[in-house]
Structures are given as C-alpha cells and as structure tokens.
Amino acid sequence: MAEYSCLIVEDSPMMRQLLVFALARVKNLRVTEADDGVDGLRKLASARYDIILTDINMPIMDGLKLVKRVRSDPVHKETPIVIITTEGSQEDRQRAMQLGANAYITKPIQAPQVIATVKELLKI
Amino acid sequence: MASDKSGSSDPPPTDLKKERDEVLQQFAKGTRISEEFIHEHERMQSRLRELETENAGLRAKVEADDAIRDLLAKIDQLEAEKQDLLSRYREAEAESSQWGERFQEVEGQFADLANLFVASNQIHSSLSPRGVTRRLKEVLAQLVGAEKYGVYLCNPDQSELVPIASEGVLGDELTPVSAKGGPIGEVLRTGAAHIDEEVDASKGTIARPPAIIPLNIDDRIVGVIAIFATLEQKSKFTSVDFELFKLLGQHAATALVSASMFAHAERQIPGLEAFRDLSV
C-alpha cells in the first residue's frame, strides 16, 4: 500500500499536536512538523512531501510566502497545500487560493474536516 | 403338316372362352382393387407422415409448454430469491448506515477527546505563570476560537475581579469588575457558567459576553474567563466547547496558582518531607 508524507507548518505546538492527532486517523500518512515557514522550506528542500498543511500567521516567514515559494519549487509545485488559519474573511481565502493553495480551513479546526480534506487531495 | 398348323389355331370352345373372359375380368378387377389398395396404402402412408409430423409438433408444443412451466417456476423461485436478497441488502444497508453514523459519531468523539487532551496537556506543561497564561490563551484562541477575551482573578476578599490577561481588547477597556454586579459578578456569586446562546458569539461585547466560565480550585471560585467575542467564522459554541469550558474551569486556575507558587518558591521543588504521609 502506498505511503504518503505530510508536512505541517505551524508555529503553535498545540495546533501541531492537534493536527498530528487528527492525521493519525489517515492510514499510511507519515507526518513531519515544522515551526514556521523557513523551517518548512528547509524540510521541503531535504525531502519530497505529498501534501503540505500550513498556518498563515507565523513568525519569520508566514504561510502565504511559503505557498508562493512552494509553487516556484520544481519538486513541490504540484503538491497540494491546505491553509489552516484563524483568518476567516473571504479576501484572505481568495488571496490564499490565488497564490496556489488547494484548500482553506479556518480555526478552530474540526478534525473530521481536516481528515476529509487531506484524503480528498491525496485521492485516498 | 397343314393339319397340325390349322389344328393349333382352332378357336377355344365357347365355355373356355367364357371362362377366360371371366378370369380376365377377375384379373382386371383384381388389378383395379390392387391399384386401389396401392393408392389407399400410399394415401395412408401420406396421412401417417402427416400425423407423425403433427404429432411431433404437438409433442414439441407440450414439451415447450413444460419448459415454459419450468421457466415460470424458475422465475418465481428467482423472484423470491431476489426479494430475499433485496430484503437482506436493505437490512445490510440499514446496518451499514447505522455503523457509518456510529463511526462518524466515534470519530467526532475521538476528535473532541483529542481537543480536551491537548488542552489539558498544554495547560499543565508549564510551571511559569507566564507560560501557563500563554498556553491558556492559545487554548482559547485555537481550540475555542475566542477572538476577544479576558482572564480575571478574584482579589483576596472576593469583592472584585481583576483582569490578569486578555486578547483582542485594549488595556483600558478592561477594568476590575465588581463581584456584586453584571454577568461576570453573577458567575462569581453563583459559580455557574454563563452561556448566552441567543447572541451571535462572534458579535458579543464586553458588556454582553457570550460566555463566562468560572475558574475553580476545589470548590472555591477564584476567577473567571470571559469570552467577549469569537472569530467571525464561529457564531455559536458547540458541545466540545462546553467540555473545554469545564476543563478550563477545573484546570486553568490550578495550573496558574501552582505555577505562581512554584515561581514564589524560586522554582525550588519541595523536599521529600512535603510528600510524606500522603497515602490514604
């Protein structure tokens, strides 16, 4: 059975813990955590990921900058990106989608919604 | 010699001629009868063939009728089997649907438990008052979806609640609150959480907070968390929020007070004598 890899880019350890718990419900999904956008890019440079979940508001490099960088990376330019954020306005959503995000989930998260989105984007 | 020749061609006597004619007539009659018999035989054979053909056709028809009867019986049997299978399928489908619903329910409960575990784990993962407060704020923002809120503690004589932490509100908007009036004071007096389900939680105000949760240490109320407004995408509280409120009510004050005492003790872990005679 195919194994998938997921990168969570989130500065809040609590949210990372919660997302790891939620994604443990997805079979054959290996999860890696990054503290912020820069840490995320470092991890993306050293391995190939099948899906990326990122927050927007993070120190050092925010999620939207990360999306732009990922979309210009030949290895990950097609990798699905899920934005998970407290920013619930339509403008924020549109901006993220225009930059190349594939899905947009607002906090507080509902684990079943995160699981369903990840499964849908990975087509599993 | 001539007499021999003429002797052989003498006409037959009359009686012989008559007899011959009779024989010839009989023979002709026999021939006619034989021809008739032959003709009748041929007709009979033809009729026999016709009857055989007809018989074969009838036999085939009867056989076909039997086959149709068998087929109809088979159709009835298959129809009954189909109904049975459909009934079993419907039962299985209903059962599967029930299992699906149950699965969703369990998944939801699992997610709620994960939220509660993470919240509890975070609140108790620091022994500095600042660390506990930061984690408490994170639980409120990330798990409850609170955008504007204040954390209040009681003064020693329980007459007033003093804000010790807040988010989304200006410092001068938060002032000490009297224990005698308003919804916050009422929560302190009654010890019961206040949840205003009539108001859109994202449009709450300091004057009308959608949720106020008492903070307890054992049975004593030592403060409250007042949520003034939630994020715009969250208009009302869900069942897991109520569980989180209970958890915060029971754990937040304990974590804050423990961290505060630990800080006052200059982060010294008490000696073993503090833990003696604890067995009950």
mmCIF file of C-alpha atoms in Angstrom:
data_model
loop_
_atom_site.group_PDB
_atom_site.id
_atom_site.type_symbol
_atom_site.label_atom_id
_atom_site.label_comp_id
_atom_site.label_asym_id
_atom_site.label_seq_id
_atom_site.Cartn_x
_atom_site.Cartn_y
_atom_site.Cartn_z
ATOM 1 C CA MET A 1 0.000 0.000 0.000
ATOM 2 C CA ALA A 2 1.271 3.457 -0.906
ATOM 3 C CA GLU A 3 2.686 5.598 1.843
ATOM 4 C CA TYR A 4 2.152 9.343 1.883
ATOM 5 C CA SER A 5 4.107 12.089 3.559
ATOM 6 C CA CYS A 6 2.671 15.246 5.026
ATOM 7 C CA LEU A 7 4.389 18.397 6.237
ATOM 8 C CA ILE A 8 2.677 20.505 8.922
ATOM 9 C CA VAL A 9 3.974 24.075 9.100
ATOM 10 C CA GLU A 10 2.560 25.659 12.256
ATOM 11 C CA ASP A 11 4.164 27.788 14.972
ATOM 12 C CA SER A 12 1.760 26.698 17.705
ATOM 13 C CA PRO A 13 2.917 23.433 19.326
ATOM 14 C CA MET A 14 -0.652 22.892 20.477
ATOM 15 C CA MET A 15 -2.051 23.096 16.961
ATOM 16 C CA ARG A 16 0.701 20.828 15.682
ATOM 17 C CA GLN A 17 -0.169 18.298 18.367
ATOM 18 C CA LEU A 18 -3.840 18.519 17.465
ATOM 19 C CA LEU A 19 -3.145 18.110 13.743
ATOM 20 C CA VAL A 20 -0.847 15.152 14.391
ATOM 21 C CA PHE A 21 -3.648 13.522 16.405
ATOM 22 C CA ALA A 22 -6.132 14.170 13.616
ATOM 23 C CA LEU A 23 -3.853 12.931 10.834
ATOM 24 C CA ALA A 24 -3.033 9.771 12.768
ATOM 25 C CA ARG A 25 -6.521 8.710 11.596
ATOM 26 C CA VAL A 26 -5.310 8.699 7.969
ATOM 27 C CA LYS A 27 -3.725 5.363 7.111
ATOM 28 C CA ASN A 28 -0.180 5.293 5.749
ATOM 29 C CA LEU A 29 0.378 9.000 6.286
ATOM 30 C CA ARG A 30 3.759 9.976 7.713
ATOM 31 C CA VAL A 31 3.685 13.415 9.324
ATOM 32 C CA THR A 32 6.615 15.818 9.715
ATOM 33 C CA GLU A 33 6.361 19.066 11.687
ATOM 34 C CA ALA A 34 7.925 22.467 11.013
ATOM 35 C CA ASP A 35 7.813 25.508 13.355
ATOM 36 C CA ASP A 36 7.474 28.211 10.719
ATOM 37 C CA GLY A 37 7.819 28.967 7.011
ATOM 38 C CA VAL A 38 11.608 28.902 6.974
ATOM 39 C CA ASP A 39 11.731 25.601 8.832
ATOM 40 C CA GLY A 40 9.107 24.353 6.398
ATOM 41 C CA LEU A 41 11.208 25.315 3.354
ATOM 42 C CA ARG A 42 14.233 23.634 4.901
ATOM 43 C CA LYS A 43 12.282 20.421 5.296
ATOM 44 C CA LEU A 44 10.848 20.691 1.786
ATOM 45 C CA ALA A 45 14.387 21.034 0.404
ATOM 46 C CA SER A 46 15.511 17.807 2.042
ATOM 47 C CA ALA A 47 12.563 15.542 1.264
ATOM 48 C CA ARG A 48 9.595 15.183 -1.015
ATOM 49 C CA TYR A 49 6.124 15.632 0.526
ATOM 50 C CA ASP A 50 2.757 14.618 -0.874
ATOM 51 C CA ILE A 51 0.783 17.299 0.963
ATOM 52 C CA ILE A 52 1.501 20.437 2.989
ATOM 53 C CA LEU A 53 -0.651 21.909 5.760
ATOM 54 C CA THR A 54 0.310 25.423 6.772
ATOM 55 C CA ASP A 55 -0.837 28.198 9.054
ATOM 56 C CA ILE A 56 -0.776 31.773 7.732
ATOM 57 C CA ASN A 57 0.251 33.860 10.732
ATOM 58 C CA MET A 58 3.689 32.663 11.707
ATOM 59 C CA PRO A 59 6.910 34.414 12.721
ATOM 60 C CA ILE A 60 9.918 34.656 10.338
ATOM 61 C CA MET A 61 8.006 33.536 7.230
ATOM 62 C CA ASP A 62 4.241 33.443 7.013
ATOM 63 C CA GLY A 63 2.151 30.810 5.281
ATOM 64 C CA LEU A 64 1.331 32.862 2.186
ATOM 65 C CA LYS A 65 5.017 33.472 1.439
ATOM 66 C CA LEU A 66 5.571 29.776 1.925
ATOM 67 C CA VAL A 67 2.823 28.981 -0.615
ATOM 68 C CA LYS A 68 4.499 31.279 -3.174
ATOM 69 C CA ARG A 69 7.880 29.664 -2.607
ATOM 70 C CA VAL A 70 6.468 26.166 -2.840
ATOM 71 C CA ARG A 71 4.713 26.950 -6.118
ATOM 72 C CA SER A 72 8.028 28.043 -7.632
ATOM 73 C CA ASP A 73 9.816 24.918 -6.399
ATOM 74 C CA PRO A 74 10.032 22.384 -9.273
ATOM 75 C CA VAL A 75 9.775 19.437 -6.870
ATOM 76 C CA HIS A 76 6.695 20.638 -4.967
ATOM 77 C CA LYS A 77 4.977 22.977 -7.417
ATOM 78 C CA GLU A 78 2.115 20.473 -7.829
ATOM 79 C CA THR A 79 1.957 19.411 -4.167
ATOM 80 C CA PRO A 80 -1.460 20.126 -2.603
ATOM 81 C CA ILE A 81 -1.371 22.851 0.055
ATOM 82 C CA VAL A 82 -4.003 23.233 2.767
ATOM 83 C CA ILE A 83 -4.167 26.543 4.609
ATOM 84 C CA ILE A 84 -5.254 26.289 8.252
ATOM 85 C CA THR A 85 -5.808 29.690 9.775
ATOM 86 C CA THR A 86 -7.818 31.910 12.090
ATOM 87 C CA GLU A 87 -8.301 34.354 9.178
ATOM 88 C CA GLY A 88 -11.853 33.665 8.095
ATOM 89 C CA SER A 89 -12.554 36.533 5.688
ATOM 90 C CA GLN A 90 -13.370 35.913 2.039
ATOM 91 C CA GLU A 91 -10.484 38.163 0.928
ATOM 92 C CA ASP A 92 -7.946 36.087 2.877
ATOM 93 C CA ARG A 93 -9.375 32.921 1.402
ATOM 94 C CA GLN A 94 -9.268 34.286 -2.159
ATOM 95 C CA ARG A 95 -5.726 35.571 -1.729
ATOM 96 C CA ALA A 96 -4.509 32.187 -0.497
ATOM 97 C CA MET A 97 -6.256 30.341 -3.315
ATOM 98 C CA GLN A 98 -4.889 32.763 -5.921
ATOM 99 C CA LEU A 99 -1.386 32.137 -4.647
ATOM 100 C CA GLY A 100 -1.861 28.439 -5.265
ATOM 101 C CA ALA A 101 -3.382 26.919 -2.119
ATOM 102 C CA ASN A 102 -5.716 23.974 -2.770
ATOM 103 C CA ALA A 103 -7.917 24.168 0.328
ATOM 104 C CA TYR A 104 -8.646 26.632 3.118
ATOM 105 C CA ILE A 105 -9.722 25.582 6.607
ATOM 106 C CA THR A 106 -10.489 28.068 9.347
ATOM 107 C CA LYS A 107 -9.740 27.601 13.032
ATOM 108 C CA PRO A 108 -10.947 26.282 15.357
ATOM 109 C CA ILE A 109 -10.431 23.176 13.308
ATOM 110 C CA GLN A 110 -12.750 20.190 13.144
ATOM 111 C CA ALA A 111 -10.588 17.075 12.876
ATOM 112 C CA PRO A 112 -13.043 15.232 10.555
ATOM 113 C CA GLN A 113 -12.901 18.180 8.127
ATOM 114 C CA VAL A 114 -9.085 18.146 8.117
ATOM 115 C CA ILE A 115 -9.041 14.381 7.574
ATOM 116 C CA ALA A 116 -11.589 14.579 4.741
ATOM 117 C CA THR A 117 -9.691 17.406 3.018
ATOM 118 C CA VAL A 118 -6.363 15.572 3.211
ATOM 119 C CA LYS A 119 -7.904 12.341 1.911
ATOM 120 C CA GLU A 120 -9.601 14.183 -0.925
ATOM 121 C CA LEU A 121 -6.429 15.950 -2.026
ATOM 122 C CA LEU A 122 -4.366 12.763 -1.783
ATOM 123 C CA LYS A 123 -7.178 10.872 -3.566
ATOM 124 C CA ILE A 124 -7.191 8.073 -0.987
ATOM 125 C CA MET B 1 -48.342 -80.943 -91.796
ATOM 126 C CA ALA B 2 -51.004 -78.431 -92.767
ATOM 127 C CA SER B 3 -53.474 -80.132 -90.469
ATOM 128 C CA ASP B 4 -51.054 -79.670 -87.470
ATOM 129 C CA LYS B 5 -50.857 -75.891 -88.100
ATOM 130 C CA SER B 6 -54.588 -75.485 -88.584
ATOM 131 C CA GLY B 7 -55.212 -77.681 -85.503
ATOM 132 C CA SER B 8 -53.197 -75.298 -83.239
ATOM 133 C CA SER B 9 -55.129 -72.202 -84.236
ATOM 134 C CA ASP B 10 -58.571 -73.582 -83.556
ATOM 135 C CA PRO B 11 -60.754 -71.204 -81.608
ATOM 136 C CA PRO B 12 -61.343 -72.237 -77.980
ATOM 137 C CA PRO B 13 -64.542 -73.790 -77.152
ATOM 138 C CA THR B 14 -67.205 -71.378 -76.038
ATOM 139 C CA ASP B 15 -67.191 -72.353 -72.379
ATOM 140 C CA LEU B 16 -63.439 -71.951 -72.201
ATOM 141 C CA LYS B 17 -63.712 -68.526 -73.785
ATOM 142 C CA LYS B 18 -66.268 -67.546 -71.306
ATOM 143 C CA GLU B 19 -64.141 -68.847 -68.511
ATOM 144 C CA ARG B 20 -61.190 -66.964 -69.906
ATOM 145 C CA ASP B 21 -63.206 -63.765 -70.110
ATOM 146 C CA GLU B 22 -64.321 -64.249 -66.562
ATOM 147 C CA VAL B 23 -60.737 -64.852 -65.449
ATOM 148 C CA LEU B 24 -59.650 -61.790 -67.366
ATOM 149 C CA GLN B 25 -62.442 -59.806 -65.809
ATOM 150 C CA GLN B 26 -61.493 -61.120 -62.395
ATOM 151 C CA PHE B 27 -57.900 -60.304 -63.102
ATOM 152 C CA ALA B 28 -58.786 -56.794 -64.264
ATOM 153 C CA LYS B 29 -60.919 -56.393 -61.161
ATOM 154 C CA GLY B 30 -58.057 -57.730 -59.007
ATOM 155 C CA THR B 31 -55.734 -55.273 -60.731
ATOM 156 C CA ARG B 32 -58.125 -52.407 -60.059
ATOM 157 C CA ILE B 33 -58.529 -53.458 -56.455
ATOM 158 C CA SER B 34 -54.768 -53.824 -56.103
ATOM 159 C CA GLU B 35 -54.320 -50.384 -57.607
ATOM 160 C CA GLU B 36 -56.897 -49.054 -55.233
ATOM 161 C CA PHE B 37 -55.115 -50.809 -52.354
ATOM 162 C CA ILE B 38 -51.804 -49.369 -53.506
ATOM 163 C CA HIS B 39 -53.352 -45.964 -53.849
ATOM 164 C CA GLU B 40 -55.010 -46.294 -50.455
ATOM 165 C CA HIS B 41 -51.735 -47.510 -48.989
ATOM 166 C CA GLU B 42 -49.957 -44.510 -50.397
ATOM 167 C CA ARG B 43 -52.669 -42.238 -49.061
ATOM 168 C CA MET B 44 -52.442 -43.911 -45.673
ATOM 169 C CA GLN B 45 -48.676 -43.533 -45.678
ATOM 170 C CA SER B 46 -49.004 -39.907 -46.598
ATOM 171 C CA ARG B 47 -51.579 -39.463 -43.843
ATOM 172 C CA LEU B 48 -49.286 -41.298 -41.431
ATOM 173 C CA ARG B 49 -46.487 -38.942 -42.279
ATOM 174 C CA GLU B 50 -48.803 -36.006 -41.782
ATOM 175 C CA LEU B 51 -49.929 -37.398 -38.446
ATOM 176 C CA GLU B 52 -46.352 -38.089 -37.416
ATOM 177 C CA THR B 53 -45.410 -34.553 -38.298
ATOM 178 C CA GLU B 54 -48.466 -33.278 -36.474
ATOM 179 C CA ASN B 55 -47.647 -35.498 -33.539
ATOM 180 C CA ALA B 56 -44.057 -34.273 -33.450
ATOM 181 C CA GLY B 57 -45.329 -30.722 -33.493
ATOM 182 C CA LEU B 58 -47.768 -31.441 -30.695
ATOM 183 C CA ARG B 59 -45.080 -33.235 -28.717
ATOM 184 C CA ALA B 60 -42.771 -30.253 -29.179
ATOM 185 C CA LYS B 61 -45.557 -27.936 -28.096
ATOM 186 C CA VAL B 62 -46.219 -29.988 -24.997
ATOM 187 C CA GLU B 63 -42.526 -30.073 -24.290
ATOM 188 C CA ALA B 64 -42.396 -26.306 -24.855
ATOM 189 C CA ASP B 65 -45.339 -25.855 -22.505
ATOM 190 C CA ASP B 66 -43.484 -27.904 -19.896
ATOM 191 C CA ALA B 67 -40.384 -25.814 -20.474
ATOM 192 C CA ILE B 68 -42.442 -22.646 -20.060
ATOM 193 C CA ARG B 69 -43.942 -24.044 -16.880
ATOM 194 C CA ASP B 70 -40.451 -24.886 -15.656
ATOM 195 C CA LEU B 71 -39.246 -21.464 -16.644
ATOM 196 C CA LEU B 72 -42.160 -19.786 -14.895
ATOM 197 C CA ALA B 73 -41.474 -21.847 -11.795
ATOM 198 C CA LYS B 74 -37.816 -20.898 -12.043
ATOM 199 C CA ILE B 75 -38.756 -17.228 -12.475
ATOM 200 C CA ASP B 76 -40.968 -17.431 -9.371
ATOM 201 C CA GLN B 77 -38.152 -19.040 -7.454
ATOM 202 C CA LEU B 78 -35.657 -16.450 -8.667
ATOM 203 C CA GLU B 79 -38.094 -13.663 -7.886
ATOM 204 C CA ALA B 80 -38.459 -14.976 -4.343
ATOM 205 C CA GLU B 81 -34.685 -15.215 -4.070
ATOM 206 C CA LYS B 82 -34.365 -11.679 -5.426
ATOM 207 C CA GLN B 83 -36.852 -10.385 -2.853
ATOM 208 C CA ASP B 84 -34.988 -12.207 -0.132
ATOM 209 C CA LEU B 85 -31.688 -10.775 -1.313
ATOM 210 C CA LEU B 86 -33.187 -7.291 -1.607
ATOM 211 C CA SER B 87 -34.582 -7.554 1.872
ATOM 212 C CA ARG B 88 -31.210 -8.739 3.175
ATOM 213 C CA TYR B 89 -29.482 -5.986 1.190
ATOM 214 C CA ARG B 90 -31.801 -3.379 2.711
ATOM 215 C CA GLU B 91 -31.110 -4.765 6.164
ATOM 216 C CA ALA B 92 -27.359 -4.742 5.481
ATOM 217 C CA GLU B 93 -27.614 -1.231 4.067
ATOM 218 C CA ALA B 94 -29.501 -0.019 7.122
ATOM 219 C CA GLU B 95 -26.948 -1.713 9.340
ATOM 220 C CA SER B 96 -24.115 -0.231 7.314
ATOM 221 C CA SER B 97 -25.714 3.188 7.556
ATOM 222 C CA GLN B 98 -26.063 2.757 11.321
ATOM 223 C CA TRP B 99 -22.420 1.699 11.501
ATOM 224 C CA GLY B 100 -21.476 4.683 9.323
ATOM 225 C CA GLU B 101 -23.319 7.041 11.638
ATOM 226 C CA ARG B 102 -21.792 5.342 14.660
ATOM 227 C CA PHE B 103 -18.365 5.596 13.056
ATOM 228 C CA GLN B 104 -18.867 9.334 12.420
ATOM 229 C CA GLU B 105 -20.034 9.739 15.999
ATOM 230 C CA VAL B 106 -16.988 7.898 17.348
ATOM 231 C CA GLU B 107 -14.696 9.900 15.058
ATOM 232 C CA GLY B 108 -16.305 13.080 16.403
ATOM 233 C CA GLN B 109 -15.870 11.897 19.984
ATOM 234 C CA PHE B 110 -12.279 10.970 19.255
ATOM 235 C CA ALA B 111 -11.665 14.461 17.856
ATOM 236 C CA ASP B 112 -13.323 16.022 20.935
ATOM 237 C CA LEU B 113 -11.212 13.885 23.257
ATOM 238 C CA ALA B 114 -8.097 14.865 21.316
ATOM 239 C CA ASN B 115 -9.042 18.541 21.805
ATOM 240 C CA LEU B 116 -9.550 18.003 25.547
ATOM 241 C CA PHE B 117 -6.343 16.033 25.889
ATOM 242 C CA VAL B 118 -4.328 18.654 24.015
ATOM 243 C CA ALA B 119 -5.863 21.485 26.059
ATOM 244 C CA SER B 120 -5.181 19.728 29.360
ATOM 245 C CA ASN B 121 -1.708 18.749 28.246
ATOM 246 C CA GLN B 122 -0.883 22.322 27.226
ATOM 247 C CA ILE B 123 -2.202 23.955 30.385
ATOM 248 C CA HIS B 124 -0.156 21.682 32.607
ATOM 249 C CA SER B 125 3.004 21.698 30.514
ATOM 250 C CA SER B 126 4.442 24.830 32.064
ATOM 251 C CA LEU B 127 5.347 25.812 35.595
ATOM 252 C CA SER B 128 5.758 29.530 34.990
ATOM 253 C CA PRO B 129 2.723 31.819 35.376
ATOM 254 C CA ARG B 130 3.584 33.462 32.042
ATOM 255 C CA GLY B 131 3.872 30.062 30.328
ATOM 256 C CA VAL B 132 0.542 28.875 31.749
ATOM 257 C CA THR B 133 -1.138 32.125 30.698
ATOM 258 C CA ARG B 134 0.314 31.866 27.183
ATOM 259 C CA ARG B 135 -0.966 28.307 26.847
ATOM 260 C CA LEU B 136 -4.334 29.227 28.282
ATOM 261 C CA LYS B 137 -4.621 31.985 25.685
ATOM 262 C CA GLU B 138 -3.645 29.553 22.987
ATOM 263 C CA VAL B 139 -6.349 27.103 24.045
ATOM 264 C CA LEU B 140 -8.908 29.915 23.979
ATOM 265 C CA ALA B 141 -7.796 31.201 20.585
ATOM 266 C CA GLN B 142 -7.020 27.979 18.742
ATOM 267 C CA LEU B 143 -9.445 25.472 20.252
ATOM 268 C CA VAL B 144 -12.395 27.607 21.329
ATOM 269 C CA GLY B 145 -11.954 30.185 18.581
ATOM 270 C CA ALA B 146 -12.107 33.133 21.004
ATOM 271 C CA GLU B 147 -11.011 36.417 19.443
ATOM 272 C CA LYS B 148 -11.625 38.782 22.355
ATOM 273 C CA TYR B 149 -11.438 37.607 25.933
ATOM 274 C CA GLY B 150 -10.201 38.391 29.416
ATOM 275 C CA VAL B 151 -8.986 36.247 32.303
ATOM 276 C CA TYR B 152 -9.905 37.609 35.730
ATOM 277 C CA LEU B 153 -8.830 36.568 39.225
ATOM 278 C CA CYS B 154 -10.564 37.486 42.490
ATOM 279 C CA ASN B 155 -8.974 39.805 44.979
ATOM 280 C CA PRO B 156 -8.449 38.310 48.464
ATOM 281 C CA ASP B 157 -11.783 39.466 49.874
ATOM 282 C CA GLN B 158 -13.665 38.272 46.762
ATOM 283 C CA SER B 159 -15.160 41.705 46.246
ATOM 284 C CA GLU B 160 -13.592 42.327 42.888
ATOM 285 C CA LEU B 161 -12.326 40.500 39.818
ATOM 286 C CA VAL B 162 -9.089 41.813 38.388
ATOM 287 C CA PRO B 163 -8.075 41.188 34.744
ATOM 288 C CA ILE B 164 -4.720 39.420 34.550
ATOM 289 C CA ALA B 165 -4.643 38.573 30.833
ATOM 290 C CA SER B 166 -6.572 39.479 27.732
ATOM 291 C CA GLU B 167 -6.614 39.331 23.967
ATOM 292 C CA GLY B 168 -8.311 41.436 21.333
ATOM 293 C CA VAL B 169 -9.298 44.220 23.739
ATOM 294 C CA LEU B 170 -7.474 47.393 24.605
ATOM 295 C CA GLY B 171 -5.887 47.559 28.060
ATOM 296 C CA ASP B 172 -8.026 50.464 29.218
ATOM 297 C CA GLU B 173 -11.194 48.642 28.168
ATOM 298 C CA LEU B 174 -10.575 46.021 30.821
ATOM 299 C CA THR B 175 -11.085 47.257 34.312
ATOM 300 C CA PRO B 176 -11.647 45.421 37.586
ATOM 301 C CA VAL B 177 -15.200 44.175 37.849
ATOM 302 C CA SER B 178 -17.304 44.293 40.988
ATOM 303 C CA ALA B 179 -18.385 40.937 42.328
ATOM 304 C CA LYS B 180 -21.801 42.413 43.044
ATOM 305 C CA GLY B 181 -22.986 43.356 39.560
ATOM 306 C CA GLY B 182 -23.104 42.360 35.929
ATOM 307 C CA PRO B 183 -22.894 38.924 34.344
ATOM 308 C CA ILE B 184 -19.283 38.419 35.434
ATOM 309 C CA GLY B 185 -20.111 39.169 39.061
ATOM 310 C CA GLU B 186 -23.091 36.848 38.842
ATOM 311 C CA VAL B 187 -20.903 33.953 37.689
ATOM 312 C CA LEU B 188 -18.606 34.600 40.657
ATOM 313 C CA ARG B 189 -21.562 34.600 43.040
ATOM 314 C CA THR B 190 -23.406 31.581 41.646
ATOM 315 C CA GLY B 191 -20.473 29.516 40.440
ATOM 316 C CA ALA B 192 -22.442 28.598 37.312
ATOM 317 C CA ALA B 193 -21.077 29.251 33.831
ATOM 318 C CA HIS B 194 -22.928 31.859 31.794
ATOM 319 C CA ILE B 195 -23.543 30.964 28.150
ATOM 320 C CA ASP B 196 -25.619 33.392 26.112
ATOM 321 C CA GLU B 197 -26.899 31.246 23.262
ATOM 322 C CA GLU B 198 -29.212 33.938 21.943
ATOM 323 C CA VAL B 199 -26.413 36.173 20.790
ATOM 324 C CA ASP B 200 -24.122 35.531 17.805
ATOM 325 C CA ALA B 201 -20.938 34.664 19.697
ATOM 326 C CA SER B 202 -18.771 36.448 17.133
ATOM 327 C CA LYS B 203 -20.683 39.687 17.756
ATOM 328 C CA GLY B 204 -20.511 39.676 21.552
ATOM 329 C CA THR B 205 -19.237 42.645 23.550
ATOM 330 C CA ILE B 206 -17.535 43.346 26.866
ATOM 331 C CA ALA B 207 -20.911 44.408 28.234
ATOM 332 C CA ARG B 208 -22.600 41.259 26.925
ATOM 333 C CA PRO B 209 -20.085 38.409 26.767
ATOM 334 C CA PRO B 210 -21.405 35.234 25.089
ATOM 335 C CA ALA B 211 -19.541 33.020 27.597
ATOM 336 C CA ILE B 212 -18.224 33.414 31.131
ATOM 337 C CA ILE B 213 -16.566 30.429 32.762
ATOM 338 C CA PRO B 214 -15.831 30.224 36.495
ATOM 339 C CA LEU B 215 -12.313 29.130 37.457
ATOM 340 C CA ASN B 216 -12.260 26.763 40.429
ATOM 341 C CA ILE B 217 -9.752 25.372 42.832
ATOM 342 C CA ASP B 218 -11.542 22.513 44.536
ATOM 343 C CA ASP B 219 -14.923 24.056 45.356
ATOM 344 C CA ARG B 220 -13.675 27.602 45.554
ATOM 345 C CA ILE B 221 -14.165 30.053 42.721
ATOM 346 C CA VAL B 222 -11.011 32.084 42.245
ATOM 347 C CA GLY B 223 -11.697 33.829 38.951
ATOM 348 C CA VAL B 224 -13.423 33.748 35.589
ATOM 349 C CA ILE B 225 -12.647 33.646 31.897
ATOM 350 C CA ALA B 226 -14.909 35.978 29.948
ATOM 351 C CA ILE B 227 -15.138 35.470 26.203
ATOM 352 C CA PHE B 228 -16.282 38.759 24.674
ATOM 353 C CA ALA B 229 -16.332 37.622 21.041
ATOM 354 C CA THR B 230 -15.349 34.642 18.951
ATOM 355 C CA LEU B 231 -13.759 34.580 15.499
ATOM 356 C CA GLU B 232 -16.130 35.737 12.734
ATOM 357 C CA GLN B 233 -16.447 32.199 11.331
ATOM 358 C CA LYS B 234 -17.670 30.887 14.690
ATOM 359 C CA SER B 235 -21.110 32.168 15.534
ATOM 360 C CA LYS B 236 -22.030 29.703 18.256
ATOM 361 C CA PHE B 237 -20.472 27.294 20.720
ATOM 362 C CA THR B 238 -20.509 23.542 20.183
ATOM 363 C CA SER B 239 -20.637 20.615 22.575
ATOM 364 C CA VAL B 240 -16.859 20.291 22.651
ATOM 365 C CA ASP B 241 -16.606 23.973 23.643
ATOM 366 C CA PHE B 242 -18.748 23.256 26.700
ATOM 367 C CA GLU B 243 -16.426 20.376 27.578
ATOM 368 C CA LEU B 244 -13.446 22.682 27.086
ATOM 369 C CA PHE B 245 -15.088 25.272 29.367
ATOM 370 C CA LYS B 246 -15.480 22.614 32.066
ATOM 371 C CA LEU B 247 -11.859 21.581 31.633
ATOM 372 C CA LEU B 248 -10.628 25.175 31.772
ATOM 373 C CA GLY B 249 -12.784 25.821 34.822
ATOM 374 C CA GLN B 250 -11.245 22.895 36.657
ATOM 375 C CA HIS B 251 -7.641 23.122 35.429
ATOM 376 C CA ALA B 252 -6.752 26.682 34.472
ATOM 377 C CA ALA B 253 -6.814 28.171 37.975
ATOM 378 C CA THR B 254 -4.987 25.184 39.453
ATOM 379 C CA ALA B 255 -2.270 25.471 36.809
ATOM 380 C CA LEU B 256 -1.991 29.239 37.321
ATOM 381 C CA VAL B 257 -1.849 29.039 41.113
ATOM 382 C CA SER B 258 0.602 26.114 41.061
ATOM 383 C CA ALA B 259 2.864 27.966 38.632
ATOM 384 C CA SER B 260 2.615 31.112 40.734
ATOM 385 C CA MET B 261 3.520 29.216 43.940
ATOM 386 C CA PHE B 262 6.398 27.494 42.170
ATOM 387 C CA ALA B 263 7.669 30.877 40.995
ATOM 388 C CA HIS B 264 7.367 32.265 44.528
ATOM 389 C CA ALA B 265 9.340 29.298 45.799
ATOM 390 C CA GLU B 266 12.045 30.354 43.325
ATOM 391 C CA ARG B 267 11.356 27.227 41.275
ATOM 392 C CA GLN B 268 12.535 25.014 44.117
ATOM 393 C CA ILE B 269 10.949 21.589 44.124
ATOM 394 C CA PRO B 270 9.773 20.871 47.671
ATOM 395 C CA GLY B 271 11.834 18.363 49.668
ATOM 396 C CA LEU B 272 10.665 14.807 50.172
ATOM 397 C CA GLU B 273 9.192 15.715 53.571
ATOM 398 C CA ALA B 274 6.439 17.612 51.684
ATOM 399 C CA PHE B 275 5.298 14.346 50.091
ATOM 400 C CA ARG B 276 5.417 12.097 53.155
ATOM 401 C CA ASP B 277 2.266 10.667 54.692
ATOM 402 C CA LEU B 278 0.247 11.228 51.548
ATOM 403 C CA SER B 279 -1.069 7.691 51.415
ATOM 404 C CA VAL B 280 -4.759 7.459 52.214
#
